[in-house]
XYZ file of C-alpha atoms in Angstrom:
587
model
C 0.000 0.000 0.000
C 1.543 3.739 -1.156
C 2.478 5.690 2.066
C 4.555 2.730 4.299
C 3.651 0.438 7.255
C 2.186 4.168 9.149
C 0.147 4.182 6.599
C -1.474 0.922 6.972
C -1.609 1.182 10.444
C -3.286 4.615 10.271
C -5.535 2.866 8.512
C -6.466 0.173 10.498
C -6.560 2.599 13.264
C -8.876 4.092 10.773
C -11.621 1.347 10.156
C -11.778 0.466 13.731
C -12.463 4.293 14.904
C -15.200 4.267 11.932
C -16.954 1.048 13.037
C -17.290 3.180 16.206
C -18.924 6.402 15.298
C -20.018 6.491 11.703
C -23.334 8.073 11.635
C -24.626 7.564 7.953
C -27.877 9.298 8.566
C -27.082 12.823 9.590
C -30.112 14.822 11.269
C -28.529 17.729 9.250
C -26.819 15.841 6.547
C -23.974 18.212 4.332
C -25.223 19.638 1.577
C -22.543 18.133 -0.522
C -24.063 14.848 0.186
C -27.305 14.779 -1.820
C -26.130 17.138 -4.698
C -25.259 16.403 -8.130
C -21.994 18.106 -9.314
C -20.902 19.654 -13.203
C -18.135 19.901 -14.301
C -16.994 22.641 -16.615
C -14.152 23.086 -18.865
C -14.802 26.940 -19.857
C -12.617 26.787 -22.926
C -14.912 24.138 -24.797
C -17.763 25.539 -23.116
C -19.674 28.469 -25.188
C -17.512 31.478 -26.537
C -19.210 34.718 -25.821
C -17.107 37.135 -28.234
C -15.925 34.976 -30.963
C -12.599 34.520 -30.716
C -13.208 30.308 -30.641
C -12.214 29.917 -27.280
C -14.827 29.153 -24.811
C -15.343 31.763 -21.570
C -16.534 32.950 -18.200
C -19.513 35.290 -19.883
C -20.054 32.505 -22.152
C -20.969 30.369 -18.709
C -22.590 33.000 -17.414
C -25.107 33.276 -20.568
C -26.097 29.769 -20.410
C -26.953 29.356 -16.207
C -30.615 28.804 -17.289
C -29.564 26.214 -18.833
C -27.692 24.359 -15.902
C -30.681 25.281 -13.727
C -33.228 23.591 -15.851
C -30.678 20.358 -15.435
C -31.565 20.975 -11.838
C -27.264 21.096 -10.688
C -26.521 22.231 -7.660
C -22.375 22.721 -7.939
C -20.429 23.445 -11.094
C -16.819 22.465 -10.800
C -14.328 24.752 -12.794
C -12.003 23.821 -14.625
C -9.003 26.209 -14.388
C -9.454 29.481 -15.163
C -6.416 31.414 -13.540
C -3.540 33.593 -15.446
C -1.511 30.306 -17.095
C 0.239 30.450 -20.473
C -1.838 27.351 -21.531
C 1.313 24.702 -22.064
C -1.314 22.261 -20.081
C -4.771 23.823 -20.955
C -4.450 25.500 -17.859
C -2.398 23.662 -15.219
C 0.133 25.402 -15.036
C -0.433 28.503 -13.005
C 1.413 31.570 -13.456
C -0.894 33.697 -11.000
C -3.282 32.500 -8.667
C -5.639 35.590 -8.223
C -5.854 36.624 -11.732
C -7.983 35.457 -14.052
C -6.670 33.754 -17.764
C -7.400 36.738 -20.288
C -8.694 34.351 -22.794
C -11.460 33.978 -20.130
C -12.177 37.790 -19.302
C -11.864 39.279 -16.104
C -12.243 39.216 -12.120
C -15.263 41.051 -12.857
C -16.862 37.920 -15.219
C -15.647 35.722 -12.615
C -17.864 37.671 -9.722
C -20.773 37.794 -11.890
C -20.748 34.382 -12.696
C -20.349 33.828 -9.059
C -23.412 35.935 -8.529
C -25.337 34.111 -11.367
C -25.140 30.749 -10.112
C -25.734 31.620 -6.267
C -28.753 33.430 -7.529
C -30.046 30.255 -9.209
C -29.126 27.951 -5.703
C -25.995 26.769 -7.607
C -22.683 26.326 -5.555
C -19.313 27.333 -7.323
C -16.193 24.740 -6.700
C -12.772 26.116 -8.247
C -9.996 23.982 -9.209
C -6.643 23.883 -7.163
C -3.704 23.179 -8.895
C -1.390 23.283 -5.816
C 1.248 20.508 -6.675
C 3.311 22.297 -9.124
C 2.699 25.962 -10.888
C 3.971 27.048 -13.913
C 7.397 27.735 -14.994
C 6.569 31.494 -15.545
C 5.019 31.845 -12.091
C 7.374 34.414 -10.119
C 8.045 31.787 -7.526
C 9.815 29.573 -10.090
C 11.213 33.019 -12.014
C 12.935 33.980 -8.531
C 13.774 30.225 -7.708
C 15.652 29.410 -10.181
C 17.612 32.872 -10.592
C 20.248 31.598 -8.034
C 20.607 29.019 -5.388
C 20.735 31.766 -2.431
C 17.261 33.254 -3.438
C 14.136 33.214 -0.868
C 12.229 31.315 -3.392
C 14.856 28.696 -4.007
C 13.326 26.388 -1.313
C 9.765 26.593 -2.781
C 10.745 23.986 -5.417
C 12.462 21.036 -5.898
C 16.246 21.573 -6.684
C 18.876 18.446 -6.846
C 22.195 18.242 -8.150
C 23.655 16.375 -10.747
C 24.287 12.246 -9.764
C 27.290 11.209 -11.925
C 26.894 13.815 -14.472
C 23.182 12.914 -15.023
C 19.440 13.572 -13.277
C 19.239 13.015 -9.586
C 16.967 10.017 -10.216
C 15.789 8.462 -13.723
C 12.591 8.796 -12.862
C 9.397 9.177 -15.675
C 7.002 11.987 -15.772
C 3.509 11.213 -15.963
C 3.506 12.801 -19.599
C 6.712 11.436 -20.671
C 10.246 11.930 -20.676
C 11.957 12.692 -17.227
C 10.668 14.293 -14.701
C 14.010 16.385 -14.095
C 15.338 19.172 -16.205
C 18.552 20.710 -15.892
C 19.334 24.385 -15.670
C 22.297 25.936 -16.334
C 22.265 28.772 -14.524
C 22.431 27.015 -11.122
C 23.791 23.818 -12.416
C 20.688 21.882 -10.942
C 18.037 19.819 -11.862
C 14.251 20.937 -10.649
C 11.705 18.431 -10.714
C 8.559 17.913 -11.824
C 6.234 15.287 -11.941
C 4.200 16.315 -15.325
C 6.031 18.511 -18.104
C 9.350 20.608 -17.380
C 6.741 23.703 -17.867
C 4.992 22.555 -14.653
C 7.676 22.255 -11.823
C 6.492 20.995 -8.409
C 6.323 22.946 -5.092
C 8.576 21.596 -2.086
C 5.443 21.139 0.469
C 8.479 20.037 2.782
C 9.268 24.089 3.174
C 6.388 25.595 5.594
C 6.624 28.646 3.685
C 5.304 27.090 0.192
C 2.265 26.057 2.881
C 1.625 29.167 3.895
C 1.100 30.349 0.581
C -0.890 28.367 -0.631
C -3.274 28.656 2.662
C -3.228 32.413 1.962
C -4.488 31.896 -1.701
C -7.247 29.204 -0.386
C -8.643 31.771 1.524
C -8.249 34.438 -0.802
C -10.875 32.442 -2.854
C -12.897 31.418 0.063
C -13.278 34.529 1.201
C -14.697 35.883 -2.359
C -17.463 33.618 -1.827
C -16.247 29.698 -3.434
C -17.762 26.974 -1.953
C -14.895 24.470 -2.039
C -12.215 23.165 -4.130
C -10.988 19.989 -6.201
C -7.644 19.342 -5.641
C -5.376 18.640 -8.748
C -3.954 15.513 -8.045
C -3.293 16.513 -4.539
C -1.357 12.726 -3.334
C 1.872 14.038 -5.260
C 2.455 17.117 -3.002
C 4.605 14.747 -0.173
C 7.587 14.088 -2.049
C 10.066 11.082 -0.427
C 13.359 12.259 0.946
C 16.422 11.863 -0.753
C 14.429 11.051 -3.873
C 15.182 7.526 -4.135
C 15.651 5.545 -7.381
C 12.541 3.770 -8.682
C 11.870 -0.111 -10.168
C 13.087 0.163 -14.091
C 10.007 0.365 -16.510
C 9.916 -2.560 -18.930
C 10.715 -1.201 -22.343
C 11.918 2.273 -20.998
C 15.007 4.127 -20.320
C 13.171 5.683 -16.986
C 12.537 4.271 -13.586
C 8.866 4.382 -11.463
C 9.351 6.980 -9.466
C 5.310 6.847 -8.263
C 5.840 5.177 -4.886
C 8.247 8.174 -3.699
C 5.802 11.076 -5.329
C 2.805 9.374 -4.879
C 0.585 9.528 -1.344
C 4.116 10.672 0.234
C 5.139 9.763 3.841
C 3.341 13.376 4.837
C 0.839 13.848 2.826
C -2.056 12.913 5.681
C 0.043 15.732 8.103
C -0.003 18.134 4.945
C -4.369 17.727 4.344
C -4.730 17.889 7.916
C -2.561 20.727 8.696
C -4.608 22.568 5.481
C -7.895 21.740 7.459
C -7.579 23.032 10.054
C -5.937 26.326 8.636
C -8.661 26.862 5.847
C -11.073 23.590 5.283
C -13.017 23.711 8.700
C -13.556 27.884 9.008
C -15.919 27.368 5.810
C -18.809 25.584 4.729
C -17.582 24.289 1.695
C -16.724 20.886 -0.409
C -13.579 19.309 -1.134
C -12.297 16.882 -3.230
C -9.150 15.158 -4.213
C -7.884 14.560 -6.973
C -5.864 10.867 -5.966
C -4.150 8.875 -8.617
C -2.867 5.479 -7.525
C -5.728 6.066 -4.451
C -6.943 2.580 -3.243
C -10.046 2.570 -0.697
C -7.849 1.874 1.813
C -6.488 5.820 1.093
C -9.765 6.886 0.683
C -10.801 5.922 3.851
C -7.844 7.653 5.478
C -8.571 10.530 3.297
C -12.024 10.890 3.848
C -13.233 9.293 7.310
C -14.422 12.971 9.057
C -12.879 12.397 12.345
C -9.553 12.262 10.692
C -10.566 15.913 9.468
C -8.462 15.783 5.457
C -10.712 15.673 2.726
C -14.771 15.235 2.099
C -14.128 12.795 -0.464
C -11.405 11.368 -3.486
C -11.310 10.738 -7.197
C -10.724 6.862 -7.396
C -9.253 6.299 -10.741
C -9.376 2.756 -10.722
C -12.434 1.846 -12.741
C -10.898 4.219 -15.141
C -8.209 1.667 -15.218
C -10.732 -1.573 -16.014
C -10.709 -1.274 -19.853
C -6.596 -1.359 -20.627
C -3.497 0.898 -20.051
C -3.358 4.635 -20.672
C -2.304 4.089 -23.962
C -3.052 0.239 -24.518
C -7.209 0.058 -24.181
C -8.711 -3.306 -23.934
C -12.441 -4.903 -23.893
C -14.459 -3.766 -20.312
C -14.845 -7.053 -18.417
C -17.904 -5.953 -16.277
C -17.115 -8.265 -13.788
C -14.063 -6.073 -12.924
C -16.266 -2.867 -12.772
C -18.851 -4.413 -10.409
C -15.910 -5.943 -8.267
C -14.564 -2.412 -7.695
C -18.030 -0.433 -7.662
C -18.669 -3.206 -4.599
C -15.734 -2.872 -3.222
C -15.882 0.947 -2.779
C -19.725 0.859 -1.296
C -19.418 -1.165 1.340
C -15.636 -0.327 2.430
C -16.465 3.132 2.674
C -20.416 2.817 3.517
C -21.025 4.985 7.104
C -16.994 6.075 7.164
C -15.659 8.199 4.431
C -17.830 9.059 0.864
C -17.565 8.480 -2.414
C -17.292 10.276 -5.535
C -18.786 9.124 -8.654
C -17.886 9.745 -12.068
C -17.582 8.466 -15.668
C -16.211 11.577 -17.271
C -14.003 14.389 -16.837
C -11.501 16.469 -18.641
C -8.763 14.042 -18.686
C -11.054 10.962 -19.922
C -12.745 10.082 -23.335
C -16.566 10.181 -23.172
C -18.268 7.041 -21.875
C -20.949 6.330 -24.254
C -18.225 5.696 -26.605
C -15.951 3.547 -23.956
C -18.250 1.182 -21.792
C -21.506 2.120 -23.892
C -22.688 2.108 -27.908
C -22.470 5.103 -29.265
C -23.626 4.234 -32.614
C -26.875 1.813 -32.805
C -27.785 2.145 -28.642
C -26.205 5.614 -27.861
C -29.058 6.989 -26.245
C -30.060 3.650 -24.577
C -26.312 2.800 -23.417
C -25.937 6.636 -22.153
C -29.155 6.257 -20.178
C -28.369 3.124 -18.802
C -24.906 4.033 -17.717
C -26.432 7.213 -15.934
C -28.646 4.804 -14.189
C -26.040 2.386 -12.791
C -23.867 5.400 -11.580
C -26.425 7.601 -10.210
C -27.916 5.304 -7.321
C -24.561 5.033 -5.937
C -23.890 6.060 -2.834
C -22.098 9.347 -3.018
C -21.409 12.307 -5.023
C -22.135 12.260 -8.486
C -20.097 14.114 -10.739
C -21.542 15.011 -14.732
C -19.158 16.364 -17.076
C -20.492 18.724 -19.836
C -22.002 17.368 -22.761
C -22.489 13.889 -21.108
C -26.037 15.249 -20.318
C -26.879 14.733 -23.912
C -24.511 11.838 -24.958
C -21.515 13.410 -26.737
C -19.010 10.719 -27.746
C -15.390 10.550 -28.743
C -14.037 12.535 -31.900
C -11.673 11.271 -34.741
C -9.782 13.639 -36.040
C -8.089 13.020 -38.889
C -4.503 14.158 -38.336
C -2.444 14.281 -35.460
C -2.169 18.263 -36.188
C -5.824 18.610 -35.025
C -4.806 17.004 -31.968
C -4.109 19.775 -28.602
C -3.840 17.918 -25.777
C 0.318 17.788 -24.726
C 0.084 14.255 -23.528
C -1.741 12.949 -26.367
C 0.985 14.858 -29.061
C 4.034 13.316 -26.623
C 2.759 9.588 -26.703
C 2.697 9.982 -30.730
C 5.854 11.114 -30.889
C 7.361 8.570 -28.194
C 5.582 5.690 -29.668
C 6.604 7.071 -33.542
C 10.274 7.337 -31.813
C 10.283 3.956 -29.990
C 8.749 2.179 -33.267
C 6.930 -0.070 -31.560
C 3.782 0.384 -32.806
C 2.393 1.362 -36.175
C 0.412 4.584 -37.106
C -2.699 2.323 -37.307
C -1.999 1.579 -33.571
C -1.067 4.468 -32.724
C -4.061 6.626 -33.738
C -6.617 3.707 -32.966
C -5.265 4.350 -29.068
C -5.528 7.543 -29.280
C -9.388 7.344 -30.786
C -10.193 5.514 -27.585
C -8.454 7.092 -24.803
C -7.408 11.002 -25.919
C -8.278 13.587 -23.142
C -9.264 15.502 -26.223
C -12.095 13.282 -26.882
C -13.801 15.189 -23.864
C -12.422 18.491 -24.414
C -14.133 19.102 -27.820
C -16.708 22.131 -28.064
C -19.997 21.625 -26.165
C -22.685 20.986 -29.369
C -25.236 23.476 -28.443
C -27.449 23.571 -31.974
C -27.042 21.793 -35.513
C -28.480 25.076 -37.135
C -24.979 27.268 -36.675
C -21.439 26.433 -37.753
C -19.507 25.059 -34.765
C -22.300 23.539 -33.473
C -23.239 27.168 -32.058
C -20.362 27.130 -29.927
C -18.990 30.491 -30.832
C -20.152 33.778 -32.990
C -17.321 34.010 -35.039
C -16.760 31.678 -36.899
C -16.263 33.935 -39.909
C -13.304 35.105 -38.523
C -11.886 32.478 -36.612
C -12.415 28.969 -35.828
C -12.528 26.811 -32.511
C -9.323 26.254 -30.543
C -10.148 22.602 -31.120
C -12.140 21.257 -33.555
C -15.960 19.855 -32.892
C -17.719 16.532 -33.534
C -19.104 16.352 -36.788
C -21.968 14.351 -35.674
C -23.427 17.770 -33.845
C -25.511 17.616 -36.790
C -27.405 14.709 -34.787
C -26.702 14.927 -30.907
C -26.579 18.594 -29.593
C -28.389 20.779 -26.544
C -31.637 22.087 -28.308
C -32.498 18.736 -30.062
C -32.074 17.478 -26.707
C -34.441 19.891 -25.446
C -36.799 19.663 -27.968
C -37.438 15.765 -27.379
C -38.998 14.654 -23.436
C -37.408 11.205 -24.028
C -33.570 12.665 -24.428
C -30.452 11.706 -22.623
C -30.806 15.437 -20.677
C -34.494 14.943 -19.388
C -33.270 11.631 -18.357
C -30.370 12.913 -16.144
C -32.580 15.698 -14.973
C -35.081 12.952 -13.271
C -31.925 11.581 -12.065
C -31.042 14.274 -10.024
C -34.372 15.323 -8.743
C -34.524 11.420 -7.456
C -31.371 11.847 -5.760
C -33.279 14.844 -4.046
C -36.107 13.364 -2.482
C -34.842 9.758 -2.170
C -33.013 9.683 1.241
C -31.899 5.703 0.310
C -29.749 6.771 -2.241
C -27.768 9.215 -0.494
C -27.442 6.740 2.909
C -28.933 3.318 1.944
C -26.764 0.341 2.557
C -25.780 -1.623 -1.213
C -26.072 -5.009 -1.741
C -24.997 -6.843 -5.679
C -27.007 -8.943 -7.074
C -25.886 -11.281 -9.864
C -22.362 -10.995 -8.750
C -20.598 -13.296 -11.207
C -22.906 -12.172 -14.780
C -20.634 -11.345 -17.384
C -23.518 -8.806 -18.629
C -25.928 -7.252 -15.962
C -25.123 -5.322 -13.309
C -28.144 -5.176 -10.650
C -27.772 -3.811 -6.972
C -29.841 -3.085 -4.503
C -29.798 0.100 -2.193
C -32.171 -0.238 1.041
C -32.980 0.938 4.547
C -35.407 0.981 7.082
C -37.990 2.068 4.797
C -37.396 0.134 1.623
C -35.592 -1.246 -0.857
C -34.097 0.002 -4.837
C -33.263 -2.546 -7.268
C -31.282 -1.096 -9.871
C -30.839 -3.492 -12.908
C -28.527 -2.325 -15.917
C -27.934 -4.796 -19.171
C -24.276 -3.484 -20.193
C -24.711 -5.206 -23.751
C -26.719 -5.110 -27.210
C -28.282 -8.666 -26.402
C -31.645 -10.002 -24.536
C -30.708 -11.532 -21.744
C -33.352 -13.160 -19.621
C -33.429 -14.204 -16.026
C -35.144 -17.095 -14.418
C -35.963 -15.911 -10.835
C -39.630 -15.783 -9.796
C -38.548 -15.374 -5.981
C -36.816 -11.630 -7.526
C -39.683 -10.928 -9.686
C -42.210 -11.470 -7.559
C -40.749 -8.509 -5.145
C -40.102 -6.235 -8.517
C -43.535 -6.460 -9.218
C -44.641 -5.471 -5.344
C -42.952 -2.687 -6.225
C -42.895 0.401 -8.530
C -41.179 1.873 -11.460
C -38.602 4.650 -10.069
C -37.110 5.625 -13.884
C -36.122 3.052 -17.048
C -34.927 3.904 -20.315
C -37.392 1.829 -22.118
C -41.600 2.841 -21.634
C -42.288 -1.008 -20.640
C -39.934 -2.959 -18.673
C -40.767 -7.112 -18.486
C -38.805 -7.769 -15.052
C -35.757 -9.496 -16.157
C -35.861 -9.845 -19.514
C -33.644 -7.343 -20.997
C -33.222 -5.379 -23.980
C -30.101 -3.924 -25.620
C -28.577 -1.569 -22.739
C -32.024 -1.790 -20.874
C -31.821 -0.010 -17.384
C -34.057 0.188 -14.879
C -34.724 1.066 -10.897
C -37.780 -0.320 -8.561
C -38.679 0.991 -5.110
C -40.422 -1.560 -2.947
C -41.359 -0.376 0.221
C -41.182 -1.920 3.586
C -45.469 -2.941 4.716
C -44.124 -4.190 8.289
């Protein structure tokens, strides 16, 4: 397990303090709990003065819109002073906003908007490394006797060469020299993004000071760029050698560090606790075991993690394979009851750095309204926080563009040119992985109408075009068709949340599989004192039917919560049939 024996027993410490005072039922239960969160990337989101690049007024314009989905917390994506090497992530000043995106004074209206409509406003920290052009890094690495030297990671050479050969997470090393100093800085993502030394209590403070700085404009929480990197190892040891690779695994010394639990609860009670906001984590490599130490309350960290494990289920980054469904169920299982009454859960299919699910565990061709419906279904009587990133509401799918130039995202351009390099794959291979699992597959424009070039997503497209291209097929799936037809994809995820609203099981019921071992259906129950949900999901194209009276009998006691086909025969499925039954208790 990442973090070391105190870890584990942390941990264990952990699940025995939980058994003793988890209270899943709340008189007063966080408001975080029973909402539904979206996610926004502004830059693909709608362009306001047609220069093709998506913006805060351009959110602001369409709030009715995120109202009528019935939302009650937008997450955004990063919208700070950056000069865009990583969309973003790379910060070059925390309290000003990216001009691309308009001003502080968009920002605070679009903070007004959506608190007008009951909307809460999450911001995205990006706290683990800034960007090279921040003046932290600009000071730091102007000579090794600076004040700001300390607030990054400086090494020097080991026999002439990098401190450690470890790989960054979008290729090549995650050291770079400079000869100025003579020293290596490290960072764990591109040599444009190097990471802050956490170890200093200065760096801390900082960041503390701009937490607040936000809170106190009127946020209501944060998600945490992948926040488990910020405790770095000492003495950066060397990692295990990658097969195939001139660079070493440097993950278990970067990765949920030896202080990283000190470091989240040293930020709560600075800044987390004084407000009543959300957070999240953003946790690569997290296992539940983490997430429990991250997120049981008495340990006062974090309200809840990003698991990317299921995102892991269907092949390598790079390398996608076939979705066994047994695997997904085993980890959805897994998750519910380890973390039931202790820490929460977040739940998610998309976001900006994943490729659009319809078109990974769904059908997005003959079934991609079915598939997208019943894939909403299966997530959304979880227990915990759901999480909708934009465009999913109406079943946008994966884009193939047709050259690599069309291409924006920095880790998709680096594998090409690493796997061209290596020659161990051909083009064929090469593009067909990056058709599946691109981050630009979800970072394409939001298809608002089929009636307006762009898919309506900007004004000007007589003068310029999108900063990435859109779908072609926005001919066929975008906002105001949706709109237009009661049985869409959006109507359906608007019943969602409004169920999630008024059904107290879903937020705190206990889960229970059914059908462990089927290769095809996942069904689940949720239930408490009241009642019981059966949620039954076929995750392929073909009738399957289901000889269990004992099962159908209590279906039919029951009645139909939401399905994705108008009349549901009690297991026997359909192509991607989904649907939920509430039988209450008579006793």
């Amino acid at each position: 397990m990442p973090g070391g024996a105190e870890a584990r027993t942390q941990y264990l410490e952990g699940r025995k303090m939980s058994t003793l005072l988890a209270k899943p039922t709340p008189a007063e239960p966080e408001w975080w709990k029973t909402s539904v969160v979206y996610q926004i990337y502004p830059r693909s989101f709608f362009d306001s003065n047609g220069d093709g690049i998506g913006d805060l007024n351009g959110i602001t314009m369409k709030l009715d819109y995120l109202k009528k989905l019935g939302v009650g917390v937008v997450w955004l994506s990063p919208v700070y002073d950056s000069p865009n090497y990583d969309n973003g992530y790379d910060i070059r000043n925390y309290t000003k906003i990216m001009d691309e995106f308009g001003t502080m004074e968009d920002f605070d209206n679009l903070l007004k908007g959506l608190h007008e409509r009951k909307i809460k406003l999450i911001m995205d920290l990006v706290v683990n490394h800034t960007s090279d052009e921040h003046d932290w890094f600009v000071q730091s690495k102007s000579s090794k006797d600076n004040p700001y030297r300390d607030f990054y990671h400086w090494a020097p050479p080991k026999d002439g060469k990098p401190p450690t050969q470890w790989g960054a997470c979008f290729g090549g090393s995650t050291w770079t020299y400079d000869i100025i100093t003579g020293q290596y800085y490290l960072h764990t993502f591109t040599e444009k993004q190097p990471d802050l030394k956490w170890e200093n209590p200065a760096v801390r403070n900082e960041v503390y000071k701009l937490m607040r700085w936000w809170l106190d404009k009127g946020i209501d929480g944060f998600r945490m760029d992948v926040i488990n990197f910020i405790s770095k190892a000492p003495g950066y040891p060397e990692g295990a050698r990658h097969p195939n690779s001139e660079f070493t695994d440097g993950s278990p010394y970067f990765i949920n560090g030896p202080k990283i639990h000190e470091y989240l609860q040293e930020m709560n009670e600075k800044v987390l606790r004084h407000y009543d906001i959300m957070s999240v984590g953003e946790t690569p490599d997290a296992t539940v075991y983490d997430a429990e130490l991250f997120t049981f309350p008495e340990r006062k960290e974090l309200n809840m993690i990003f698991t990317f494990e299921h995102m892991n289920l269907d092949g390598g980054k790079w390398t996608p394979k076939l979705l066994e469904l047994t695997d997904l169920k085993h980890h959805f299982t897994l998750w519910q009851k380890d973390l039931w009454g202790k820490g929460w859960n977040s739940l998610y299919w998309n976001n900006h750095d994943q490729p659009r699910i319809v078109s990974r565990f769904g059908n997005d061709s003959n079934y991609r309204v079915e598939s997208a419906k019943m894939l909403a279904t299966c997530l959304h009587f979880l227990c915990g926080t759901p999480y909708i990133y934009q465009g999913e509401e109406i079943g946008m799918t994966n884009v193939r563009f047709q050259t690599l130039a069309d291409y924006r995202d920095i880790e998709t351009i680096n594998f090409h040119d690493d796997a061209v390099k290596a020659g161990r794959m051909s083009m064929e291979e090469i593009l067909a992985a990056i058709y599946a699992k691109s981050r630009d597959n979800g970072r394409t424009p939001i298809q608002w109408t089929a009636k307006e070039p762009y898919a309506g997503f900007t004004n000007g497209h007589e003068t310029k075009v999108p900063w990435i291209g859109v779908n072609d097929n926005y001919i066929d799936i975008n906002v105001e068709q949706a709109l237009d037809d009661p049985n869409s994809i959006f109507y359906y995820y608007q019943k969602l949340i409004q169920l999630r609203k008024q059904m107290s099981v879903i937020t705190y019921g206990k889960y229970e599989i059914l059908y462990e071992s089927h290769t095809h259906l996942y069904m689940y129950k949720r239930y408490d004192n009241d009642g019981e949900v059966y949620v039954c999901c076929n995750f392929s194209q073909q009738p399957i039917e289901i000889d269990d009276q004992k099962l159908i009998d209590i279906l039919n006691s029951g009645k139909i919560v939401i399905s994705n086909y108008s009349d549901p025969k009690y297991l026997r499925f359909r192509a991607y049939e989904a649907y939920v039954i509430e039988v209450k208790n008579t006793k």
